[in-house]
Amino acid sequence: MKNLKQIAKPMVALLVVSSMLAGCAAPGGPGATGTTTAGTEAASGECNTAMLAGIGAVVGGLLGGGNNTVRGAALGASLGALACVALNYQSQQVKTAQQVQADYKVANKGKLPEQSTLVKYETGFTPSSVRPGQKAQTNSYIEVAAGTRDPNPLVEEELSLYKPNGDLIKTVRKVVSSNNGSGAYKGGFSIPMPEGVPQGIYPVRTALYLNSKRVGGQDVKLQIVQRQAPAGELQLALAY
């Protein structure tokens, strides 16, 4: 009877987590994924903070005990929680459209492009490591020269997060500037990491869109490694 109780409690907990994740994954529910253009994901796409905390607490408890089947299911539940997190985006203009155009003319014999042109796009992660409960942060530099026939281009940055096995977790696209995409901007996505996320290498793909056409991108990898610590904490490190 004691063994039966030891098995039943973890399985009931997993059912609770599964119900939470089902709510996240429901169409229009807290975990709805897709392309958005607001500074932060739309309210219908944001996860309930209390729900994520509950998932993290349950998964953490299951990882601390139980058989391999239960532990494996718990890790799967934590991966499901990743699909529920909101990837928020912020950007700040660091050069005006006029400044970028002036630099472009110096580098191109005094001429400006007819259509808006991507001058530079770079992205990476800061800090290089975080613990569960913290956020990984991408930092991008985006420079676009406005064209003579296209003075107000639409500039968007996109991030796709993948599982270690290559399956897509979610993709989010954000508008870099709601006023005028030309100029230079520093922007980035924040990626909250739920408790219990299994170790492994998580591919991350970024892309830049100019007037809805992909003009640049970069692939990086997030590596989650588990190290021995009193609290059994996980560490998220950046790997190229």
PDB file of C-alpha atoms in Angstrom:
ATOM      1  CA  MET A   1       0.000   0.000   0.000  1.00  0.00           C
ATOM      2  CA  LYS A   2       2.869   2.347   0.780  1.00  0.00           C
ATOM      3  CA  ASN A   3       4.422   1.788  -2.641  1.00  0.00           C
ATOM      4  CA  LEU A   4       1.060   2.407  -4.266  1.00  0.00           C
ATOM      5  CA  LYS A   5       0.798   5.772  -2.524  1.00  0.00           C
ATOM      6  CA  GLN A   6       4.345   6.663  -3.556  1.00  0.00           C
ATOM      7  CA  ILE A   7       3.406   6.041  -7.187  1.00  0.00           C
ATOM      8  CA  ALA A   8      -0.064   7.592  -7.017  1.00  0.00           C
ATOM      9  CA  LYS A   9       1.022  10.978  -5.633  1.00  0.00           C
ATOM     10  CA  PRO A  10       3.509  11.746  -8.446  1.00  0.00           C
ATOM     11  CA  MET A  11       1.021  10.609 -11.086  1.00  0.00           C
ATOM     12  CA  VAL A  12      -1.710  12.836  -9.661  1.00  0.00           C
ATOM     13  CA  ALA A  13       0.760  15.735  -9.641  1.00  0.00           C
ATOM     14  CA  LEU A  14       1.587  15.076 -13.275  1.00  0.00           C
ATOM     15  CA  LEU A  15      -2.114  15.125 -14.140  1.00  0.00           C
ATOM     16  CA  VAL A  16      -2.371  18.533 -12.484  1.00  0.00           C
ATOM     17  CA  VAL A  17       0.599  19.809 -14.510  1.00  0.00           C
ATOM     18  CA  SER A  18      -0.899  18.358 -17.695  1.00  0.00           C
ATOM     19  CA  SER A  19      -4.148  20.209 -17.016  1.00  0.00           C
ATOM     20  CA  MET A  20      -2.227  23.458 -16.500  1.00  0.00           C
ATOM     21  CA  LEU A  21      -0.339  22.993 -19.749  1.00  0.00           C
ATOM     22  CA  ALA A  22      -3.533  22.111 -21.611  1.00  0.00           C
ATOM     23  CA  GLY A  23      -4.870  25.508 -20.557  1.00  0.00           C
ATOM     24  CA  CYS A  24      -1.732  27.128 -21.899  1.00  0.00           C
ATOM     25  CA  ALA A  25      -1.965  25.313 -25.217  1.00  0.00           C
ATOM     26  CA  ALA A  26      -5.665  25.939 -25.824  1.00  0.00           C
ATOM     27  CA  PRO A  27      -6.416  28.170 -28.849  1.00  0.00           C
ATOM     28  CA  GLY A  28      -6.432  31.738 -27.627  1.00  0.00           C
ATOM     29  CA  GLY A  29      -5.381  30.529 -24.193  1.00  0.00           C
ATOM     30  CA  PRO A  30      -2.380  31.609 -22.142  1.00  0.00           C
ATOM     31  CA  GLY A  31       0.058  29.582 -24.239  1.00  0.00           C
ATOM     32  CA  ALA A  32      -1.193  30.521 -27.709  1.00  0.00           C
ATOM     33  CA  THR A  33       1.793  31.002 -29.993  1.00  0.00           C
ATOM     34  CA  GLY A  34       2.259  32.750 -33.285  1.00  0.00           C
ATOM     35  CA  THR A  35       3.444  36.011 -34.794  1.00  0.00           C
ATOM     36  CA  THR A  36       2.696  39.213 -32.937  1.00  0.00           C
ATOM     37  CA  THR A  37       3.858  42.759 -33.504  1.00  0.00           C
ATOM     38  CA  ALA A  38       3.375  44.460 -30.151  1.00  0.00           C
ATOM     39  CA  GLY A  39       6.207  45.385 -27.800  1.00  0.00           C
ATOM     40  CA  THR A  40       5.116  42.485 -25.629  1.00  0.00           C
ATOM     41  CA  GLU A  41       3.064  39.462 -26.543  1.00  0.00           C
ATOM     42  CA  ALA A  42      -0.655  40.110 -26.671  1.00  0.00           C
ATOM     43  CA  ALA A  43      -2.556  39.486 -23.449  1.00  0.00           C
ATOM     44  CA  SER A  44      -4.033  36.279 -24.920  1.00  0.00           C
ATOM     45  CA  GLY A  45      -0.494  34.994 -25.508  1.00  0.00           C
ATOM     46  CA  GLU A  46       0.913  35.619 -22.074  1.00  0.00           C
ATOM     47  CA  CYS A  47       1.253  32.929 -19.451  1.00  0.00           C
ATOM     48  CA  ASN A  48      -0.276  33.253 -16.056  1.00  0.00           C
ATOM     49  CA  THR A  49       2.649  33.861 -13.689  1.00  0.00           C
ATOM     50  CA  ALA A  50       1.002  31.932 -10.875  1.00  0.00           C
ATOM     51  CA  MET A  51       0.372  29.010 -13.237  1.00  0.00           C
ATOM     52  CA  LEU A  52       4.029  28.853 -14.262  1.00  0.00           C
ATOM     53  CA  ALA A  53       5.105  29.048 -10.635  1.00  0.00           C
ATOM     54  CA  GLY A  54       2.771  26.169  -9.834  1.00  0.00           C
ATOM     55  CA  ILE A  55       4.155  24.092 -12.704  1.00  0.00           C
ATOM     56  CA  GLY A  56       7.703  24.810 -11.567  1.00  0.00           C
ATOM     57  CA  ALA A  57       6.929  23.803  -7.990  1.00  0.00           C
ATOM     58  CA  VAL A  58       5.255  20.538  -8.987  1.00  0.00           C
ATOM     59  CA  VAL A  59       7.945  19.619 -11.523  1.00  0.00           C
ATOM     60  CA  GLY A  60      10.694  20.444  -9.038  1.00  0.00           C
ATOM     61  CA  GLY A  61       9.114  18.111  -6.507  1.00  0.00           C
ATOM     62  CA  LEU A  62       8.791  15.296  -9.025  1.00  0.00           C
ATOM     63  CA  LEU A  63      12.408  15.641 -10.114  1.00  0.00           C
ATOM     64  CA  GLY A  64      13.456  15.161  -6.514  1.00  0.00           C
ATOM     65  CA  GLY A  65      11.987  11.672  -6.325  1.00  0.00           C
ATOM     66  CA  GLY A  66      10.021   8.993  -8.082  1.00  0.00           C
ATOM     67  CA  ASN A  67      10.979   6.410 -10.664  1.00  0.00           C
ATOM     68  CA  ASN A  68      12.498   7.105 -14.072  1.00  0.00           C
ATOM     69  CA  THR A  69       9.095   7.157 -15.758  1.00  0.00           C
ATOM     70  CA  VAL A  70       7.798   9.824 -13.396  1.00  0.00           C
ATOM     71  CA  ARG A  71      10.976  11.895 -13.693  1.00  0.00           C
ATOM     72  CA  GLY A  72      10.887  11.668 -17.477  1.00  0.00           C
ATOM     73  CA  ALA A  73       7.277  12.810 -17.534  1.00  0.00           C
ATOM     74  CA  ALA A  74       8.185  15.711 -15.249  1.00  0.00           C
ATOM     75  CA  LEU A  75      10.934  16.830 -17.616  1.00  0.00           C
ATOM     76  CA  GLY A  76       8.460  16.645 -20.482  1.00  0.00           C
ATOM     77  CA  ALA A  77       6.049  18.820 -18.511  1.00  0.00           C
ATOM     78  CA  SER A  78       8.758  21.427 -17.942  1.00  0.00           C
ATOM     79  CA  LEU A  79       9.437  21.516 -21.688  1.00  0.00           C
ATOM     80  CA  GLY A  80       5.731  22.117 -22.182  1.00  0.00           C
ATOM     81  CA  ALA A  81       5.966  25.045 -19.792  1.00  0.00           C
ATOM     82  CA  LEU A  82       8.556  26.624 -22.102  1.00  0.00           C
ATOM     83  CA  ALA A  83       5.888  26.913 -24.799  1.00  0.00           C
ATOM     84  CA  CYS A  84       3.781  28.869 -22.316  1.00  0.00           C
ATOM     85  CA  VAL A  85       6.273  31.602 -21.415  1.00  0.00           C
ATOM     86  CA  ALA A  86       5.882  35.060 -22.917  1.00  0.00           C
ATOM     87  CA  LEU A  87       8.836  36.297 -24.972  1.00  0.00           C
ATOM     88  CA  ASN A  88       8.745  40.048 -24.474  1.00  0.00           C
ATOM     89  CA  TYR A  89      10.577  42.506 -26.714  1.00  0.00           C
ATOM     90  CA  GLN A  90      12.031  45.969 -26.186  1.00  0.00           C
ATOM     91  CA  SER A  91      13.920  48.303 -28.514  1.00  0.00           C
ATOM     92  CA  GLN A  92      15.615  51.684 -28.281  1.00  0.00           C
ATOM     93  CA  GLN A  93      16.722  53.962 -31.108  1.00  0.00           C
ATOM     94  CA  VAL A  94      20.433  54.847 -30.949  1.00  0.00           C
ATOM     95  CA  LYS A  95      20.819  56.619 -34.323  1.00  0.00           C
ATOM     96  CA  THR A  96      18.279  58.693 -36.226  1.00  0.00           C
ATOM     97  CA  ALA A  97      17.291  57.908 -39.797  1.00  0.00           C
ATOM     98  CA  GLN A  98      19.220  60.998 -40.921  1.00  0.00           C
ATOM     99  CA  GLN A  99      22.414  59.862 -39.174  1.00  0.00           C
ATOM    100  CA  VAL A 100      22.278  56.421 -40.773  1.00  0.00           C
ATOM    101  CA  GLN A 101      21.577  57.935 -44.183  1.00  0.00           C
ATOM    102  CA  ALA A 102      24.582  60.243 -43.801  1.00  0.00           C
ATOM    103  CA  ASP A 103      26.823  57.279 -42.933  1.00  0.00           C
ATOM    104  CA  TYR A 104      25.415  55.314 -45.879  1.00  0.00           C
ATOM    105  CA  LYS A 105      26.187  58.165 -48.296  1.00  0.00           C
ATOM    106  CA  VAL A 106      29.793  58.344 -47.064  1.00  0.00           C
ATOM    107  CA  ALA A 107      30.228  54.616 -47.708  1.00  0.00           C
ATOM    108  CA  ASN A 108      28.444  54.656 -51.092  1.00  0.00           C
ATOM    109  CA  LYS A 109      29.830  57.652 -53.005  1.00  0.00           C
ATOM    110  CA  GLY A 110      27.157  60.044 -51.841  1.00  0.00           C
ATOM    111  CA  LYS A 111      24.230  57.909 -52.990  1.00  0.00           C
ATOM    112  CA  LEU A 112      21.223  56.597 -51.115  1.00  0.00           C
ATOM    113  CA  PRO A 113      19.351  53.373 -51.963  1.00  0.00           C
ATOM    114  CA  GLU A 114      15.992  53.574 -53.708  1.00  0.00           C
ATOM    115  CA  GLN A 115      14.556  50.961 -51.374  1.00  0.00           C
ATOM    116  CA  SER A 116      15.302  50.743 -47.673  1.00  0.00           C
ATOM    117  CA  THR A 117      18.368  48.579 -47.034  1.00  0.00           C
ATOM    118  CA  LEU A 118      19.664  46.609 -44.083  1.00  0.00           C
ATOM    119  CA  VAL A 119      23.096  47.959 -43.182  1.00  0.00           C
ATOM    120  CA  LYS A 120      23.902  45.810 -40.146  1.00  0.00           C
ATOM    121  CA  TYR A 121      22.285  43.142 -37.993  1.00  0.00           C
ATOM    122  CA  GLU A 122      23.959  41.404 -35.055  1.00  0.00           C
ATOM    123  CA  THR A 123      22.524  39.528 -32.084  1.00  0.00           C
ATOM    124  CA  GLY A 124      23.760  37.592 -29.076  1.00  0.00           C
ATOM    125  CA  PHE A 125      22.892  36.740 -25.473  1.00  0.00           C
ATOM    126  CA  THR A 126      23.543  38.676 -22.256  1.00  0.00           C
ATOM    127  CA  PRO A 127      24.250  37.451 -19.670  1.00  0.00           C
ATOM    128  CA  SER A 128      25.939  34.283 -20.818  1.00  0.00           C
ATOM    129  CA  SER A 129      24.316  32.234 -18.050  1.00  0.00           C
ATOM    130  CA  VAL A 130      21.181  32.466 -15.922  1.00  0.00           C
ATOM    131  CA  ARG A 131      19.456  30.267 -13.379  1.00  0.00           C
ATOM    132  CA  PRO A 132      15.835  29.075 -13.499  1.00  0.00           C
ATOM    133  CA  GLY A 133      13.537  31.877 -12.445  1.00  0.00           C
ATOM    134  CA  GLN A 134      15.744  34.400 -14.269  1.00  0.00           C
ATOM    135  CA  LYS A 135      15.637  35.411 -17.932  1.00  0.00           C
ATOM    136  CA  ALA A 136      17.986  34.941 -20.853  1.00  0.00           C
ATOM    137  CA  GLN A 137      18.204  38.165 -22.865  1.00  0.00           C
ATOM    138  CA  THR A 138      19.076  38.591 -26.536  1.00  0.00           C
ATOM    139  CA  ASN A 139      20.754  41.841 -27.524  1.00  0.00           C
ATOM    140  CA  SER A 140      20.513  42.940 -31.144  1.00  0.00           C
ATOM    141  CA  TYR A 141      21.947  45.835 -33.118  1.00  0.00           C
ATOM    142  CA  ILE A 142      19.830  46.747 -36.128  1.00  0.00           C
ATOM    143  CA  GLU A 143      20.735  49.449 -38.666  1.00  0.00           C
ATOM    144  CA  VAL A 144      18.509  50.267 -41.635  1.00  0.00           C
ATOM    145  CA  ALA A 145      19.055  53.011 -44.225  1.00  0.00           C
ATOM    146  CA  ALA A 146      15.793  54.486 -45.513  1.00  0.00           C
ATOM    147  CA  GLY A 147      15.357  54.438 -49.301  1.00  0.00           C
ATOM    148  CA  THR A 148      14.477  57.449 -51.417  1.00  0.00           C
ATOM    149  CA  ARG A 149      11.285  55.658 -52.482  1.00  0.00           C
ATOM    150  CA  ASP A 150      10.733  53.930 -49.150  1.00  0.00           C
ATOM    151  CA  PRO A 151      11.204  56.461 -46.334  1.00  0.00           C
ATOM    152  CA  ASN A 152       9.181  54.567 -43.681  1.00  0.00           C
ATOM    153  CA  PRO A 153      10.078  50.864 -43.838  1.00  0.00           C
ATOM    154  CA  LEU A 154       8.513  48.216 -41.630  1.00  0.00           C
ATOM    155  CA  VAL A 155      11.279  46.508 -39.634  1.00  0.00           C
ATOM    156  CA  GLU A 156      10.554  43.393 -37.563  1.00  0.00           C
ATOM    157  CA  GLU A 157      12.716  41.019 -35.548  1.00  0.00           C
ATOM    158  CA  GLU A 158      11.766  37.377 -35.037  1.00  0.00           C
ATOM    159  CA  LEU A 159      12.922  34.727 -32.579  1.00  0.00           C
ATOM    160  CA  SER A 160      12.327  30.977 -32.813  1.00  0.00           C
ATOM    161  CA  LEU A 161      13.114  28.719 -29.867  1.00  0.00           C
ATOM    162  CA  TYR A 162      13.625  24.976 -30.410  1.00  0.00           C
ATOM    163  CA  LYS A 163      13.833  21.880 -28.226  1.00  0.00           C
ATOM    164  CA  PRO A 164      17.130  19.947 -28.124  1.00  0.00           C
ATOM    165  CA  ASN A 165      15.623  17.428 -30.583  1.00  0.00           C
ATOM    166  CA  GLY A 166      14.935  20.212 -33.098  1.00  0.00           C
ATOM    167  CA  ASP A 167      11.178  20.523 -32.545  1.00  0.00           C
ATOM    168  CA  LEU A 168       9.925  24.107 -32.590  1.00  0.00           C
ATOM    169  CA  ILE A 169       8.742  25.416 -29.223  1.00  0.00           C
ATOM    170  CA  LYS A 170       7.495  28.809 -30.371  1.00  0.00           C
ATOM    171  CA  THR A 171       8.111  31.690 -32.780  1.00  0.00           C
ATOM    172  CA  VAL A 172       7.476  35.358 -32.019  1.00  0.00           C
ATOM    173  CA  ARG A 173       7.926  38.358 -34.342  1.00  0.00           C
ATOM    174  CA  LYS A 174       7.983  41.951 -33.079  1.00  0.00           C
ATOM    175  CA  VAL A 175       7.983  45.384 -34.712  1.00  0.00           C
ATOM    176  CA  VAL A 176      11.264  47.139 -33.945  1.00  0.00           C
ATOM    177  CA  SER A 177       9.715  50.618 -34.104  1.00  0.00           C
ATOM    178  CA  SER A 178       6.077  51.599 -34.523  1.00  0.00           C
ATOM    179  CA  ASN A 179       7.042  55.012 -35.928  1.00  0.00           C
ATOM    180  CA  ASN A 180       9.793  54.538 -38.503  1.00  0.00           C
ATOM    181  CA  GLY A 181      12.003  51.481 -38.812  1.00  0.00           C
ATOM    182  CA  SER A 182      14.895  53.338 -40.429  1.00  0.00           C
ATOM    183  CA  GLY A 183      17.825  54.348 -38.243  1.00  0.00           C
ATOM    184  CA  ALA A 184      19.763  52.235 -35.753  1.00  0.00           C
ATOM    185  CA  TYR A 185      18.212  50.356 -32.852  1.00  0.00           C
ATOM    186  CA  LYS A 186      19.226  48.181 -29.959  1.00  0.00           C
ATOM    187  CA  GLY A 187      16.583  45.574 -29.245  1.00  0.00           C
ATOM    188  CA  GLY A 188      16.125  42.154 -27.749  1.00  0.00           C
ATOM    189  CA  PHE A 189      13.885  39.360 -26.509  1.00  0.00           C
ATOM    190  CA  SER A 190      13.691  38.146 -22.916  1.00  0.00           C
ATOM    191  CA  ILE A 191      13.283  34.385 -22.432  1.00  0.00           C
ATOM    192  CA  PRO A 192      12.074  33.318 -18.964  1.00  0.00           C
ATOM    193  CA  MET A 193      13.309  29.808 -18.110  1.00  0.00           C
ATOM    194  CA  PRO A 194      10.855  27.774 -15.973  1.00  0.00           C
ATOM    195  CA  GLU A 195      12.057  25.565 -13.152  1.00  0.00           C
ATOM    196  CA  GLY A 196      12.913  21.993 -14.096  1.00  0.00           C
ATOM    197  CA  VAL A 197      13.807  22.608 -17.750  1.00  0.00           C
ATOM    198  CA  PRO A 198      15.963  19.614 -18.777  1.00  0.00           C
ATOM    199  CA  GLN A 199      19.602  20.058 -19.667  1.00  0.00           C
ATOM    200  CA  GLY A 200      20.612  20.094 -23.321  1.00  0.00           C
ATOM    201  CA  ILE A 201      21.334  22.419 -26.215  1.00  0.00           C
ATOM    202  CA  TYR A 202      18.390  24.561 -27.308  1.00  0.00           C
ATOM    203  CA  PRO A 203      18.785  26.056 -30.812  1.00  0.00           C
ATOM    204  CA  VAL A 204      17.643  29.666 -31.155  1.00  0.00           C
ATOM    205  CA  ARG A 205      17.140  31.300 -34.541  1.00  0.00           C
ATOM    206  CA  THR A 206      16.700  35.034 -35.018  1.00  0.00           C
ATOM    207  CA  ALA A 207      15.622  36.764 -38.211  1.00  0.00           C
ATOM    208  CA  LEU A 208      15.160  40.334 -39.390  1.00  0.00           C
ATOM    209  CA  TYR A 209      12.359  41.314 -41.759  1.00  0.00           C
ATOM    210  CA  LEU A 210      12.286  44.465 -43.880  1.00  0.00           C
ATOM    211  CA  ASN A 211       8.844  45.207 -45.339  1.00  0.00           C
ATOM    212  CA  SER A 212       7.869  41.579 -44.576  1.00  0.00           C
ATOM    213  CA  LYS A 213      10.885  40.177 -46.461  1.00  0.00           C
ATOM    214  CA  ARG A 214      13.589  38.292 -44.560  1.00  0.00           C
ATOM    215  CA  VAL A 215      16.860  40.156 -45.000  1.00  0.00           C
ATOM    216  CA  GLY A 216      19.063  38.797 -42.208  1.00  0.00           C
ATOM    217  CA  GLY A 217      19.334  36.240 -39.467  1.00  0.00           C
ATOM    218  CA  GLN A 218      21.563  34.429 -37.031  1.00  0.00           C
ATOM    219  CA  ASP A 219      21.600  31.017 -35.337  1.00  0.00           C
ATOM    220  CA  VAL A 220      22.782  30.658 -31.738  1.00  0.00           C
ATOM    221  CA  LYS A 221      22.364  27.948 -29.125  1.00  0.00           C
ATOM    222  CA  LEU A 222      21.258  28.013 -25.522  1.00  0.00           C
ATOM    223  CA  GLN A 223      22.783  25.209 -23.467  1.00  0.00           C
ATOM    224  CA  ILE A 224      21.102  24.202 -20.235  1.00  0.00           C
ATOM    225  CA  VAL A 225      23.477  22.277 -18.009  1.00  0.00           C
ATOM    226  CA  GLN A 226      22.803  20.740 -14.616  1.00  0.00           C
ATOM    227  CA  ARG A 227      25.561  21.033 -12.072  1.00  0.00           C
ATOM    228  CA  GLN A 228      25.824  19.648  -8.587  1.00  0.00           C
ATOM    229  CA  ALA A 229      24.535  22.159  -6.076  1.00  0.00           C
ATOM    230  CA  PRO A 230      22.753  21.968  -2.731  1.00  0.00           C
ATOM    231  CA  ALA A 231      19.506  23.174  -4.250  1.00  0.00           C
ATOM    232  CA  GLY A 232      19.861  21.060  -7.407  1.00  0.00           C
ATOM    233  CA  GLU A 233      19.746  24.232  -9.448  1.00  0.00           C
ATOM    234  CA  LEU A 234      20.187  24.411 -13.214  1.00  0.00           C
ATOM    235  CA  GLN A 235      22.412  26.809 -15.102  1.00  0.00           C
ATOM    236  CA  LEU A 236      21.686  28.201 -18.549  1.00  0.00           C
ATOM    237  CA  ALA A 237      24.856  28.916 -20.510  1.00  0.00           C
ATOM    238  CA  LEU A 238      25.376  30.309 -23.987  1.00  0.00           C
ATOM    239  CA  ALA A 239      27.051  28.108 -26.581  1.00  0.00           C
ATOM    240  CA  TYR A 240      27.750  29.097 -30.182  1.00  0.00           C
TER     241      TYR A 240
END
